Short mmCIF file of C-alpha atoms in Angstrom, two decimals:
data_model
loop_
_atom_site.label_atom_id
_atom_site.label_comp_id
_atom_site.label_asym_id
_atom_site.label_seq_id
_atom_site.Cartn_x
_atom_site.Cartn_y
_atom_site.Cartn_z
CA UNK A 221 -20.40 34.73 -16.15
CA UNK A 222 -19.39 31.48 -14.84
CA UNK A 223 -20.62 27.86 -16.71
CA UNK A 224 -21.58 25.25 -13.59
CA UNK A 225 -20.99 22.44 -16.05
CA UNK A 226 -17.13 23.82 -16.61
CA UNK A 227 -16.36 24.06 -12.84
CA UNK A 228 -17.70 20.52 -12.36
CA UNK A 229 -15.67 19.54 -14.89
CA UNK A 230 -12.36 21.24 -14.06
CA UNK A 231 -13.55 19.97 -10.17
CA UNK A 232 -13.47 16.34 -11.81
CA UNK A 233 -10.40 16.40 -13.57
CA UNK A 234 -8.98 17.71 -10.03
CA UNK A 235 -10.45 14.64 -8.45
CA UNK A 236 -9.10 12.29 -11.11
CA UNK A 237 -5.29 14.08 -11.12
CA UNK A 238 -5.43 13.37 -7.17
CA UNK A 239 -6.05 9.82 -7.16
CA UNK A 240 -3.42 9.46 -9.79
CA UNK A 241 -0.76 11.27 -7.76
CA UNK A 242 -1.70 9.22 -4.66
CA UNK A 243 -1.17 5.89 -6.52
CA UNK A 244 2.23 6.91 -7.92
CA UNK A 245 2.93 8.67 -4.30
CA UNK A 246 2.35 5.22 -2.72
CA UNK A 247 4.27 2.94 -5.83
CA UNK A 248 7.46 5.34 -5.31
CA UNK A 249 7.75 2.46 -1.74
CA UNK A 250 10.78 0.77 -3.53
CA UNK A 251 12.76 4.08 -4.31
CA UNK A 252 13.64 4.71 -0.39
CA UNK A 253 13.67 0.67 0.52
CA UNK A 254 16.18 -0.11 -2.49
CA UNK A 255 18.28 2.75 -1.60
CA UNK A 256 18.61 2.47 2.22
CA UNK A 257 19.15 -1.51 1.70
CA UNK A 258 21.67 -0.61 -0.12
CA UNK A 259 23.50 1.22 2.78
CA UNK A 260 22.60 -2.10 5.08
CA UNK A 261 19.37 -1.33 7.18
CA UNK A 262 17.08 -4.10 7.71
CA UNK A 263 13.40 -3.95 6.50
CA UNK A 264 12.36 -3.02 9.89
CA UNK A 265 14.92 -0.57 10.80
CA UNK A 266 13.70 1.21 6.86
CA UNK A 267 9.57 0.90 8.24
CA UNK A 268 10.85 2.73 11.67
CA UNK A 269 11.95 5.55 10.12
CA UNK A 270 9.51 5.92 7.33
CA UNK A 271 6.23 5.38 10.01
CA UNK A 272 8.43 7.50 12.76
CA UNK A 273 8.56 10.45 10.84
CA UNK A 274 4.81 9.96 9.13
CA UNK A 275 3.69 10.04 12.35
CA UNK A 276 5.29 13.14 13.38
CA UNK A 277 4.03 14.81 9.79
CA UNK A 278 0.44 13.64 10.55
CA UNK A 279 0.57 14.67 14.10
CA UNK A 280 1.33 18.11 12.23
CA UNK A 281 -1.56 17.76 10.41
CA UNK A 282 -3.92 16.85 12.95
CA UNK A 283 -2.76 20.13 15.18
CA UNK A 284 -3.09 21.94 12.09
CA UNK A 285 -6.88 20.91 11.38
CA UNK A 286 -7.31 22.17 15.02
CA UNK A 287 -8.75 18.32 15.82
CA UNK A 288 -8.48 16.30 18.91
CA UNK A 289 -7.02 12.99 19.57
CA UNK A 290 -9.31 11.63 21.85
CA UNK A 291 -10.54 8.14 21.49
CA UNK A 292 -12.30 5.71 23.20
CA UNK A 293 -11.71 2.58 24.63
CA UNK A 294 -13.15 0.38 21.83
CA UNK A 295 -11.50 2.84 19.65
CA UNK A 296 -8.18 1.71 20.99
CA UNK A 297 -8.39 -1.68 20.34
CA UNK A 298 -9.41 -1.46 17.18
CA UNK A 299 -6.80 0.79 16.26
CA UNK A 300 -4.24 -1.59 17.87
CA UNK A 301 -5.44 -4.36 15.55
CA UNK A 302 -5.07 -1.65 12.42
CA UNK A 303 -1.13 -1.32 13.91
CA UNK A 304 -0.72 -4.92 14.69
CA UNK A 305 -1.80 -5.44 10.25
CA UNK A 306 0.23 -2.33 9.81
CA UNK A 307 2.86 -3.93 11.10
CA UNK A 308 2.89 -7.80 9.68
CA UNK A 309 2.06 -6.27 6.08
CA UNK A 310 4.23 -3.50 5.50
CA UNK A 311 7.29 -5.92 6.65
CA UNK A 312 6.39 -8.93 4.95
CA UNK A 313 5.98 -6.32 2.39
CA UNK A 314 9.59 -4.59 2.19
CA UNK A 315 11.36 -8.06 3.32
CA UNK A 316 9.86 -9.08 -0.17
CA UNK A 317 12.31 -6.62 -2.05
CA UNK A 318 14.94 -9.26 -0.82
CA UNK A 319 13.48 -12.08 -2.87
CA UNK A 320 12.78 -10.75 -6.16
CA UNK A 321 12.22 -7.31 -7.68
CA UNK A 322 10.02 -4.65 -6.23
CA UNK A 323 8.10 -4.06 -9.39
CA UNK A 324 6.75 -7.76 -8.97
CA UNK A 325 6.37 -7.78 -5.45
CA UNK A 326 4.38 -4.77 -5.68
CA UNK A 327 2.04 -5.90 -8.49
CA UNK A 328 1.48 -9.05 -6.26
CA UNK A 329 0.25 -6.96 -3.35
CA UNK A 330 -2.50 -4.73 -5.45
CA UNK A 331 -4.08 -8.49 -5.65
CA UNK A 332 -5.68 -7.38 -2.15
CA UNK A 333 -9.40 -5.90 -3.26
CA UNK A 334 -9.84 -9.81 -4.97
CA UNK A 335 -8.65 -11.09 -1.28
CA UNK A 336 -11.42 -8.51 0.14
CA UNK A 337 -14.28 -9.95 -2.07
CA UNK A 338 -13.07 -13.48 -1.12
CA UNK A 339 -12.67 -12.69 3.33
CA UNK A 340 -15.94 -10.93 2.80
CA UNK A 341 -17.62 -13.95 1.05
CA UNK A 342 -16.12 -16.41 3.73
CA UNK A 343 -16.83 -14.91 6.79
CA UNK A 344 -19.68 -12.62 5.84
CA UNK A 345 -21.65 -14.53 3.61
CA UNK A 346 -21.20 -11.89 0.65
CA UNK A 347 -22.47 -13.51 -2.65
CA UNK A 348 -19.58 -14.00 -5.07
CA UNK A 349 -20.55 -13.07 -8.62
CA UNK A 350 -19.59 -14.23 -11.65
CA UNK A 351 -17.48 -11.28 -12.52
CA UNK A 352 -15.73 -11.82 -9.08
CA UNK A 353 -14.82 -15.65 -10.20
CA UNK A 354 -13.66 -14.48 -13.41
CA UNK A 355 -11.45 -11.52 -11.97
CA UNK A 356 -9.66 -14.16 -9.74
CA UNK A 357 -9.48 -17.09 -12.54
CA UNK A 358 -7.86 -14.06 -14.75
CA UNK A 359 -5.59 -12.76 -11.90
CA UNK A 360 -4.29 -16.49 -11.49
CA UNK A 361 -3.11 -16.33 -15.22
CA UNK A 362 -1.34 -13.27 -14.50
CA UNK A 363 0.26 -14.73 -11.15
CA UNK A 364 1.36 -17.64 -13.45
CA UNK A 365 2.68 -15.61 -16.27
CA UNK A 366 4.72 -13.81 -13.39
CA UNK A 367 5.93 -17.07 -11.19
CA UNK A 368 7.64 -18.51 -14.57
CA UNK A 369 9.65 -16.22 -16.63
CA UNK A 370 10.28 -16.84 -20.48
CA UNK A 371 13.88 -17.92 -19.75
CA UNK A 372 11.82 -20.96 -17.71
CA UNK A 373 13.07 -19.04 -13.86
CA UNK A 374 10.54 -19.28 -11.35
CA UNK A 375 9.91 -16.04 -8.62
CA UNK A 376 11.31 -17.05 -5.10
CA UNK A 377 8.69 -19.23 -3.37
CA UNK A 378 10.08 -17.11 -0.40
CA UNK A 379 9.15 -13.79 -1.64
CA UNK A 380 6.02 -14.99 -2.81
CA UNK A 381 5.13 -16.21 0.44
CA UNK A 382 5.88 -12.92 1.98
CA UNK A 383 3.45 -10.83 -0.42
CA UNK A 384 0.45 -13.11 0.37
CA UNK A 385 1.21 -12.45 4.13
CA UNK A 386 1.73 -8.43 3.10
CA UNK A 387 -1.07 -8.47 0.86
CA UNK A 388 -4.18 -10.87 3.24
CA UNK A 389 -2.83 -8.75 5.92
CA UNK A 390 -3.83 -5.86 4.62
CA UNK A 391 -7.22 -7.06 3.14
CA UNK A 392 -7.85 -8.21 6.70
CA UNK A 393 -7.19 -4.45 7.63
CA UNK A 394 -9.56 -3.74 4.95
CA UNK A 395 -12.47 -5.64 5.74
CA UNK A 396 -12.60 -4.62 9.77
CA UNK A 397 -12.26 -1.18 9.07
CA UNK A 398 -15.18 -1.15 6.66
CA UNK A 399 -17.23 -3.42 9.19
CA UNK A 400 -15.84 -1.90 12.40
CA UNK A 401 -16.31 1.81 10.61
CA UNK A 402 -14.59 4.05 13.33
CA UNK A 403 -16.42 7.48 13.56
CA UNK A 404 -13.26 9.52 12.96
CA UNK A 405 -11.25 10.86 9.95
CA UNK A 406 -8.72 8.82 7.73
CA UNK A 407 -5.84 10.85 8.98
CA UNK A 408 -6.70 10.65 12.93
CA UNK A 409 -7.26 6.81 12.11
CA UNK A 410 -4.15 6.73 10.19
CA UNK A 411 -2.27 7.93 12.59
CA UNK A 412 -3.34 6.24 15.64
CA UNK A 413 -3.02 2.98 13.43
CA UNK A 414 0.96 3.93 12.49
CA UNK A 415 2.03 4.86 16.29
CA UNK A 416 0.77 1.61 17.60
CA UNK A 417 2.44 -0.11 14.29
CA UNK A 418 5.88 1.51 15.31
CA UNK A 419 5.48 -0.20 18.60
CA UNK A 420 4.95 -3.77 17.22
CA UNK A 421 7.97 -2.91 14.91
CA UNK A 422 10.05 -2.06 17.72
CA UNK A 423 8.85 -5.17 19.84
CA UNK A 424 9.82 -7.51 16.49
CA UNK A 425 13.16 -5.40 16.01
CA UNK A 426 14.19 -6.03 19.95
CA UNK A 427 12.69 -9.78 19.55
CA UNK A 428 13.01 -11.04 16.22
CA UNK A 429 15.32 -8.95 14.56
CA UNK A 430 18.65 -7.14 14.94
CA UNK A 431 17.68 -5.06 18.27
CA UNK A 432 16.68 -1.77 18.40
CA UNK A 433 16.87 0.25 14.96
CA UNK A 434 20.36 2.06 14.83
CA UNK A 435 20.57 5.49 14.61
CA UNK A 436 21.30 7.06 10.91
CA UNK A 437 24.71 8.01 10.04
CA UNK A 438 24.18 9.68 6.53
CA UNK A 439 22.28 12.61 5.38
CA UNK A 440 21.21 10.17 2.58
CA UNK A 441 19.88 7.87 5.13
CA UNK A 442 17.44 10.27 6.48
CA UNK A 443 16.56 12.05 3.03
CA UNK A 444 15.60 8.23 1.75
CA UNK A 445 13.95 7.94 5.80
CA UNK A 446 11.82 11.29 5.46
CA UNK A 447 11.27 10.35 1.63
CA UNK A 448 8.94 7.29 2.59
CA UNK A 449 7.12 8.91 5.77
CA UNK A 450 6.28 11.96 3.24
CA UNK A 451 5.96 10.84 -0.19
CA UNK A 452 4.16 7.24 -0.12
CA UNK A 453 2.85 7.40 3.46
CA UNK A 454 1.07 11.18 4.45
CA UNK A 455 1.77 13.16 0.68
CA UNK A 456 -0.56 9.01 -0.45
CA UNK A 457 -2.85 9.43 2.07
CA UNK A 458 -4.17 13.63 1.81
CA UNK A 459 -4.27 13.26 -2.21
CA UNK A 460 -6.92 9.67 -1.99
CA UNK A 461 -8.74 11.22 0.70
CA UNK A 462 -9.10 14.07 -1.18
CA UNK A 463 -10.11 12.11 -4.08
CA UNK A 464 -12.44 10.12 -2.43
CA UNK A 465 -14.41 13.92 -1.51
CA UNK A 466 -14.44 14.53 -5.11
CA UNK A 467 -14.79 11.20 -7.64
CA UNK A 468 -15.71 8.82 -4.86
CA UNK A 469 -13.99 5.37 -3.99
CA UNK A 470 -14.51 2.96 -7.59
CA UNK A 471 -12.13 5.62 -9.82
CA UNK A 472 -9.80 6.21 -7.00
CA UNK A 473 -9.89 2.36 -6.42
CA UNK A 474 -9.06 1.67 -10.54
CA UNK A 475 -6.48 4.67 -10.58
CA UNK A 476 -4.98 2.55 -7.84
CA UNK A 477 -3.30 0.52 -10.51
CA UNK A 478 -0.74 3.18 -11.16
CA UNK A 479 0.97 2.09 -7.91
CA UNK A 480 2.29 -1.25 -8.89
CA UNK A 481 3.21 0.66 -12.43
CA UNK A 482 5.28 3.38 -10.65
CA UNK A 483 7.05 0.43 -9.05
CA UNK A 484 8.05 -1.30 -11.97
CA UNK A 485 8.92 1.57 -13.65
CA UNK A 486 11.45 2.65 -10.93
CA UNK A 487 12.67 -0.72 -10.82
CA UNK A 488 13.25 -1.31 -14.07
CA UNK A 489 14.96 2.29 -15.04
CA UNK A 490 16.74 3.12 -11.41
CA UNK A 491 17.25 -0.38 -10.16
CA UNK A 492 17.37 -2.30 -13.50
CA UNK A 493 15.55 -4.99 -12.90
CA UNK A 494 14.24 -7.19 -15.69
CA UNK A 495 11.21 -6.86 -17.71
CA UNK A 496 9.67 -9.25 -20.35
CA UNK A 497 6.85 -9.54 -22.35
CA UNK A 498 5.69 -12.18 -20.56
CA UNK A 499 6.05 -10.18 -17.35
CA UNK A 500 4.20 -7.56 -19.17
CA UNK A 501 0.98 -9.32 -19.79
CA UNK A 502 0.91 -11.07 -16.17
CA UNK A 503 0.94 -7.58 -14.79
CA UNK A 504 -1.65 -6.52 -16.89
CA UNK A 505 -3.72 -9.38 -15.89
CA UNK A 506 -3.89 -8.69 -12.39
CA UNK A 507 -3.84 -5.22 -13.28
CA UNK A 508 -7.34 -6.21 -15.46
CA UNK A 509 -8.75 -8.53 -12.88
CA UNK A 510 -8.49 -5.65 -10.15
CA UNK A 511 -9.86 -2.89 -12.03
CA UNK A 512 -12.79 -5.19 -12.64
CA UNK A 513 -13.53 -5.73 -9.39
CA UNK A 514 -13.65 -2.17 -8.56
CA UNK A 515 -15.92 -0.92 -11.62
CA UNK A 516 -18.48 -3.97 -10.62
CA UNK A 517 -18.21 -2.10 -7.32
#
């Protein structure tokens, strides 16, 4: 005899163990960046390789499903908008790691869903509530608590600058794909969005940058490459669309948090980067502030 209320339980907890593994999927970013900076590849030549081969795992996946890639025209340009903030915030993003430590840089970037509320308040006319106003005036703290360390150092106005761009970027992403709301699945979208990111990365590379990304000398090199197209790219993406089936966005959104605490954590035991109590309590600020805004949601 089976008990509905157990399955729905033990279907819940399922839900719940996703999200988690997605967020720590997606905060294990610095793990391959750190290490293939470390053998001398540029930020963009690290994003090639990671979105190269996530787009050949998701093209897998796709053929797999047995669904079609067909899209239409206004389909295509709004998927080479999604590439275009692909692009600008995942290398702002990983040309932060240059500036200060990852951990940091990463709890910065969760500060997007506040940036959300805010674009969608500006430019939409969305009513900002008091919980909203007090989720940003208690993010600020944190930001504060982070800029100035105990030992009276301030964060690199550089790499700070680089995280806003990473993180409004992708809020911008955020708000157009919930207004534009493309009638196909998060994987198709996803990887549409990454092959027309690889070509922006490619024309900043040949423009901007060093030239075209070398070629991989080390079998390192590509484990670390295939490491960030797998784990924090496609392995993120099927486990939160998964858990979005089964808990629904607000606690995938609030076990989201466990992304900028993988970071740390991997910076601070593989890469030994600093931690402080100070440091501490600004990332649990902005942790706070976030998680508000997505239970209020």
């Amino acid at each position: 005899m089976r008990f509905p209320i157990f399955s729905c339980v033990k279907k819940t907890g399922l839900g719940f163990a996703l999200a988690a593994a997605s967020a720590i999927c997606y905060g294990t970013n610095p793990l391959g960046a750190l290490h293939l900076y470390a053998q001398n590849y540029s930020p963009e030549t690290v994003l090639f390789y990671r979105f190269f081969t996530a787009a050949i795992l998701l093209f897998a996946v796709i053929l797999a499903k047995g669904s079609h890639f067909k899209i239409s025209f206004r389909e295509f340009l709004a998927l080479v908008a999604f590439g275009f903030l692909f692009a600008v915030s995942s290398l702002t993003y990983y040309a932060s790691f240059k500036y200060m430590d990852a951990g940091l840089a990463s709890t910065l970037l969760f500060l997007y869903p506040l940036e959300v509320s805010v674009l969608m308040a500006i430019f939409f006319k969305e009513r900002i509530k008091a919980w909203t106003i007090a989720s940003i005036a208690v993010s600020m703290v944190g930001v504060a608590l982070l800029y100035r360390g105990g030992d009276g150092s301030t964060l690199s106005s550089v790499g700070c600058l680089l995280v806003f761009l990473s993180s409004i970027s992708y809020a911008i992403y955020m708000v157009m794909a919930n207004r534009i709301n493309l009638q196909m699945g998060s994987v198709k979208m996803t990887f549409y969005a990454i092959c027309f990111c690889l070509c922006f990365l490619l024309l900043y590379s040949v423009t901007l940058g060093a030239g075209l990304p070398p070629l991989f000398t080390q079998a390192s090199s590509w484990g670390w490459g295939f490491m960030l197209g797998f784990v924090p790219t496609v392995l993120s993406l099927i486990f939160m669309v998964k858990a979005v089936k089964i808990i629904g966005s607000t606690p995938t959104a609030i076990l989201g948090a466990l992304e900028p605490v993988t970071a740390v954590t991997i910076g601070v035991t593989v890469f030994g980067e600093t931690i402080t109590t100070r440091l501490i309590a600004g990332i649990i600020l902005i942790l706070g502030s976030v998680v508000l805004i997505a239970v209020k949601k």
